[in-house]
Short mmCIF file of C-alpha atoms in Angstrom, two decimals:
data_model
loop_
_atom_site.label_atom_id
_atom_site.label_comp_id
_atom_site.label_asym_id
_atom_site.label_seq_id
_atom_site.Cartn_x
_atom_site.Cartn_y
_atom_site.Cartn_z
CA MET A 1 105.66 75.54 119.36
CA LEU A 2 102.41 76.59 121.27
CA THR A 3 103.11 73.70 123.64
CA ASP A 4 106.05 75.77 124.99
CA VAL A 5 104.23 78.57 126.11
CA VAL A 6 100.58 77.44 126.58
CA GLU A 7 101.01 77.60 130.14
CA THR A 8 101.56 81.67 129.88
CA LEU A 9 98.34 82.22 127.55
CA ALA A 10 94.57 82.69 129.19
CA CYS A 11 91.69 82.18 127.20
CA PRO A 12 90.21 85.37 125.77
CA LEU A 13 86.48 84.93 126.80
CA CYS A 14 86.78 83.90 130.24
CA ARG A 15 90.60 84.47 131.39
CA ASP A 16 90.85 81.04 132.50
CA GLY A 17 94.25 78.87 131.68
CA LEU A 18 94.36 76.88 128.14
CA THR A 19 95.45 73.43 127.72
CA VAL A 20 96.63 71.53 124.02
CA ALA A 21 93.68 69.33 123.49
CA ASP A 22 94.32 67.12 119.92
CA LYS A 23 94.61 70.33 117.36
CA SER A 24 93.05 73.25 119.84
CA LEU A 25 93.71 75.00 122.69
CA ARG A 26 90.73 74.97 125.52
CA CYS A 27 89.56 76.28 128.63
CA ALA A 28 88.16 74.50 131.69
CA ALA A 29 84.41 76.20 130.63
CA GLY A 30 84.69 74.41 127.18
CA HIS A 31 85.94 77.18 124.84
CA SER A 32 88.03 75.83 122.05
CA PHE A 33 90.37 77.42 119.48
CA ASP A 34 91.80 75.55 116.30
CA ILE A 35 95.59 75.65 116.29
CA ALA A 36 95.94 76.38 112.33
CA ARG A 37 97.98 73.91 110.02
CA GLN A 38 100.81 76.80 109.67
CA GLY A 39 101.18 75.95 113.78
CA TYR A 40 99.98 79.66 115.07
CA VAL A 41 96.13 79.81 117.28
CA ASN A 42 94.02 83.10 116.61
CA LEU A 43 92.79 83.97 120.27
CA LEU A 44 91.27 87.33 118.72
CA PRO A 45 87.44 87.57 120.53
CA GLY A 46 84.96 86.82 118.13
CA ASN A 47 84.07 90.42 118.05
CA ALA A 48 87.14 91.71 117.08
CA ARG A 49 88.86 92.52 113.74
CA ALA A 50 91.85 92.47 112.30
CA GLY A 51 91.74 96.19 111.18
CA THR A 52 95.09 97.43 109.80
CA ALA A 53 96.79 94.12 110.07
CA ASP A 54 99.70 93.74 107.94
CA THR A 55 98.92 91.89 104.75
CA PRO A 56 100.51 89.12 102.81
CA GLU A 57 102.14 91.51 100.48
CA MET A 58 103.54 93.70 103.24
CA VAL A 59 104.70 90.39 105.26
CA ARG A 60 106.68 89.02 102.35
CA SER A 61 108.15 92.50 101.77
CA ARG A 62 109.50 92.59 105.47
CA ALA A 63 110.29 88.76 105.20
CA ALA A 64 112.65 89.83 102.24
CA PHE A 65 114.16 92.78 103.98
CA LEU A 66 114.60 91.30 107.20
CA SER A 67 116.99 88.50 105.73
CA ALA A 68 118.93 90.42 103.55
CA GLY A 69 120.50 91.16 107.43
CA HIS A 70 119.95 95.11 107.21
CA PHE A 71 118.14 94.87 110.57
CA GLY A 72 121.05 92.43 111.57
CA GLY A 73 122.90 94.72 113.71
CA LEU A 74 119.77 96.26 115.63
CA ALA A 75 118.83 92.28 116.26
CA ASP A 76 122.02 91.42 117.58
CA LEU A 77 121.96 94.19 119.91
CA LEU A 78 118.61 94.02 121.44
CA ALA A 79 119.18 90.19 121.64
CA GLU A 80 122.13 91.03 123.65
CA ARG A 81 121.00 93.57 125.80
CA ALA A 82 117.16 91.36 126.36
CA GLY A 83 119.35 87.93 126.52
CA ALA A 84 121.43 89.46 129.19
CA ALA A 85 119.16 89.20 131.84
CA LEU A 86 117.50 85.85 131.30
CA ALA A 87 117.62 82.28 132.43
CA ALA A 88 116.78 79.09 130.64
CA GLY A 89 113.23 78.54 131.04
CA ALA A 90 112.39 82.22 130.74
CA CYS A 91 109.10 83.57 128.69
CA VAL A 92 109.65 86.39 126.43
CA LEU A 93 106.58 87.83 124.76
CA ASP A 94 107.25 89.73 121.51
CA ALA A 95 104.44 92.22 121.49
CA GLY A 96 103.65 92.95 117.56
CA ALA A 97 106.08 90.33 116.66
CA GLY A 98 105.70 90.42 112.93
CA THR A 99 107.83 87.32 111.24
CA GLY A 100 109.29 86.76 114.68
CA TYR A 101 112.73 87.82 113.09
CA TYR A 102 113.93 89.81 116.72
CA LEU A 103 112.41 87.01 118.62
CA ALA A 104 113.99 84.27 117.12
CA ARG A 105 117.23 86.11 117.29
CA LEU A 106 116.93 86.52 121.21
CA LEU A 107 115.99 82.89 121.59
CA ASP A 108 119.26 81.81 119.80
CA ARG A 109 121.22 83.62 122.40
CA VAL A 110 119.44 82.06 125.43
CA PRO A 111 119.13 78.92 125.22
CA GLY A 112 115.87 76.86 126.81
CA ALA A 113 113.94 80.22 126.49
CA VAL A 114 110.99 80.00 124.66
CA GLY A 115 108.87 83.15 123.03
CA LEU A 116 105.49 83.91 122.71
CA ALA A 117 104.79 86.29 119.44
CA ILE A 118 101.71 88.27 119.32
CA ASP A 119 100.53 90.14 116.13
CA VAL A 120 97.20 90.74 114.87
CA SER A 121 98.40 89.60 111.28
CA LYS A 122 97.81 86.08 110.85
CA HIS A 123 100.27 86.30 107.64
CA SER A 124 102.57 87.45 109.88
CA LEU A 125 102.32 84.57 112.41
CA ARG A 126 102.57 82.01 110.04
CA ARG A 127 105.88 82.90 109.32
CA ALA A 128 106.53 83.38 112.98
CA ALA A 129 105.29 80.28 114.36
CA ARG A 130 108.30 78.87 111.76
CA ALA A 131 110.93 81.30 112.96
CA HIS A 132 112.18 79.31 115.90
CA PRO A 133 111.51 75.93 117.26
CA ARG A 134 110.73 77.50 120.53
CA ILE A 135 108.41 80.15 119.37
CA GLY A 136 104.54 79.70 120.19
CA ALA A 137 102.38 82.04 117.65
CA VAL A 138 99.24 83.64 118.94
CA VAL A 139 96.77 86.27 116.97
CA ALA A 140 95.87 88.51 119.17
CA ASP A 141 94.86 92.65 119.18
CA LEU A 142 97.44 94.91 121.30
CA TRP A 143 94.87 97.10 122.17
CA ARG A 144 92.63 94.96 123.80
CA PRO A 145 93.22 92.47 127.20
CA LEU A 146 96.13 89.91 126.10
CA PRO A 147 95.66 86.22 126.09
CA VAL A 148 98.33 86.17 128.54
CA ARG A 149 98.02 85.28 132.18
CA THR A 150 99.11 87.65 134.56
CA ALA A 151 102.83 88.21 135.72
CA ALA A 152 103.53 85.10 133.15
CA VAL A 153 106.82 86.56 131.19
CA GLU A 154 109.98 87.55 132.10
CA ALA A 155 110.56 90.02 129.20
CA ILE A 156 108.77 91.76 126.14
CA LEU A 157 110.29 92.87 123.04
CA ASN A 158 108.08 95.42 121.41
CA VAL A 159 109.66 96.79 118.17
CA PHE A 160 108.14 99.12 116.03
CA ALA A 161 104.80 98.45 117.38
CA PRO A 162 101.86 99.39 119.23
CA ARG A 163 102.46 99.66 122.76
CA ASN A 164 99.43 98.89 125.28
CA GLY A 165 100.88 100.00 128.84
CA ALA A 166 98.43 98.49 131.26
CA GLU A 167 98.14 94.93 129.74
CA PHE A 168 102.28 94.84 129.65
CA HIS A 169 102.13 95.57 133.36
CA ARG A 170 99.79 93.24 134.04
CA VAL A 171 101.69 90.34 132.23
CA LEU A 172 105.01 91.30 133.10
CA LYS A 173 106.39 89.69 136.01
CA PRO A 174 107.53 92.06 138.50
CA ASP A 175 111.35 92.19 138.14
CA GLY A 176 111.10 91.78 134.55
CA THR A 177 112.07 94.35 131.66
CA LEU A 178 110.10 96.00 128.58
CA TYR A 179 112.49 96.53 125.63
CA VAL A 180 110.84 99.27 123.41
CA VAL A 181 112.26 100.25 119.89
CA THR A 182 111.25 103.36 118.18
CA PRO A 183 112.68 105.20 115.45
CA THR A 184 114.16 108.35 115.87
CA ALA A 185 113.70 111.92 113.36
CA ARG A 186 116.99 110.45 111.50
CA HIS A 187 115.34 107.08 110.53
CA LEU A 188 115.35 106.62 106.51
CA GLY A 189 116.69 109.89 106.41
CA ARG A 190 116.32 111.50 102.48
CA LEU A 191 113.48 108.57 101.77
CA ILE A 192 110.86 110.28 104.00
CA PRO A 193 110.40 113.99 102.00
CA ASP A 194 111.87 112.10 98.50
CA LEU A 195 108.74 109.33 98.76
CA GLY A 196 106.55 110.80 100.67
CA LEU A 197 106.43 108.58 103.68
CA LEU A 198 104.98 108.97 106.99
CA LYS A 199 107.02 111.16 108.94
CA VAL A 200 108.35 110.34 112.60
CA ASP A 201 107.61 112.75 115.17
CA ALA A 202 110.78 114.30 116.53
CA ARG A 203 109.53 113.90 119.98
CA LYS A 204 108.29 109.96 119.57
CA HIS A 205 110.52 108.84 122.37
CA GLU A 206 109.15 111.59 125.03
CA ARG A 207 105.50 110.49 123.79
CA THR A 208 106.18 106.88 124.40
CA GLY A 209 107.62 107.64 128.23
CA ARG A 210 104.69 109.63 129.12
CA ALA A 211 102.18 107.03 127.42
CA LEU A 212 103.83 104.13 129.55
CA GLY A 213 104.71 106.16 132.64
CA GLU A 214 101.94 105.15 134.43
CA HIS A 215 102.98 101.63 134.74
CA PHE A 216 106.66 101.86 133.63
CA LEU A 217 109.84 103.48 134.81
CA LEU A 218 112.67 104.14 132.19
CA ALA A 219 115.95 102.38 133.67
CA GLY A 220 117.87 103.62 130.65
CA THR A 221 118.14 104.49 126.62
CA GLU A 222 121.07 103.22 123.80
CA ASP A 223 120.81 104.64 120.31
CA TYR A 224 121.36 102.55 117.67
CA GLU A 225 122.59 104.18 114.47
CA THR A 226 124.04 102.46 111.15
CA GLU A 227 124.02 103.23 107.01
CA VAL A 228 123.03 100.77 104.54
CA ARG A 229 123.46 100.75 100.85
CA LEU A 230 120.20 99.70 99.20
CA SER A 231 118.92 99.20 95.57
CA HIS A 232 116.21 101.03 94.17
CA ASP A 233 114.10 97.37 94.44
CA GLU A 234 115.54 97.30 98.29
CA VAL A 235 114.19 100.72 98.70
CA ALA A 236 110.98 99.86 97.39
CA THR A 237 110.92 96.33 99.95
CA LEU A 238 111.71 98.39 102.84
CA VAL A 239 108.36 100.67 101.48
CA GLU A 240 106.31 97.97 100.89
CA MET A 241 106.95 96.33 104.27
CA GLY A 242 105.47 99.58 106.56
CA PRO A 243 102.47 101.55 106.93
CA SER A 244 103.65 104.07 104.18
CA ALA A 245 103.01 100.90 101.66
CA ARG A 246 98.87 101.66 102.43
CA HIS A 247 99.40 105.04 101.25
CA LEU A 248 101.22 105.00 98.12
CA SER A 249 100.25 102.78 94.74
CA PRO A 250 102.99 100.44 93.48
CA GLN A 251 103.24 102.93 90.34
CA GLU A 252 103.65 105.88 92.59
CA LEU A 253 106.43 104.02 94.73
CA ARG A 254 108.56 102.96 91.79
CA ALA A 255 107.87 106.14 90.06
CA LYS A 256 109.51 108.16 93.05
CA VAL A 257 112.40 105.46 93.89
CA GLY A 258 113.59 105.73 90.33
CA LYS A 259 114.52 109.25 90.78
CA LEU A 260 116.92 108.32 93.72
CA PRO A 261 120.69 107.21 93.46
CA ASP A 262 121.01 103.75 92.69
CA PRO A 263 122.26 102.58 95.18
CA VAL A 264 121.41 105.24 97.65
CA LEU A 265 122.74 105.20 101.73
CA VAL A 266 119.79 105.27 103.83
CA PRO A 267 120.40 105.99 107.86
CA LEU A 268 119.02 103.20 110.27
CA SER A 269 118.47 105.37 113.81
CA VAL A 270 116.36 103.88 116.57
CA THR A 271 116.04 104.08 120.66
CA ILE A 272 116.01 100.88 122.63
CA SER A 273 114.60 101.55 125.56
CA ALA A 274 114.28 99.81 128.45
CA TYR A 275 111.45 100.06 131.18
CA ARG A 276 111.21 98.65 134.47
CA PRO A 277 107.56 97.65 136.02
CA ARG A 278 106.25 100.49 138.70
CA ARG A 279 105.32 98.23 141.87
#
């Protein structure tokens, strides 16, 4: 709930702290932000736009695919690694939280910890706000100053999402950890060429490290590799939940998927990188 994380939030207009007042969040300067009936709050500044936020269709596909457990092993591993260093009362920021799937799995492992789910898609956050009783969901743009107080969170999760190194460094406590999950060049295997999906840069991990290097030191990496057996419908759902959905019409996607074996073995391959803030 938002009440669990309100102490970590900052007004996006004046940077003052926020408190819950009736059905809104307010700061001392009088700025007010309505809490949606689904439980999230929109803290995008008035001149901000949602841009390439996930659509309702993408969110439905993501929820369906994740609920089937295909990324369950990754969620468990990330929760184990991040949860080992957290105590009750810790606050975890999920930057680009989507439906809150990974954050909820972590909170299940750490009793008493709370989670702040930030995403630019209100459609995603409608689900994230209900994904766990200790999640507070906030609409915000990761590329802008985050509506979070300085040194307010003990850990940050960043799973297949944009990375704002300067802001992550500002809101993370000096002894906290940033966990970044990025796909490897092996991720999704033959689906990439066969379906015309967006390719993963073979040097993505290296580029991520360079982008974060000004503010963070790499503390360690761990690869997660598995294979899942997917039906044609599940393959379509997998594609429809990601950025490639913007580049393929439903008709094109179904035609290409129809040429695959049914079921088809699909590799899931990612790297989990842990970063510590530079002092």
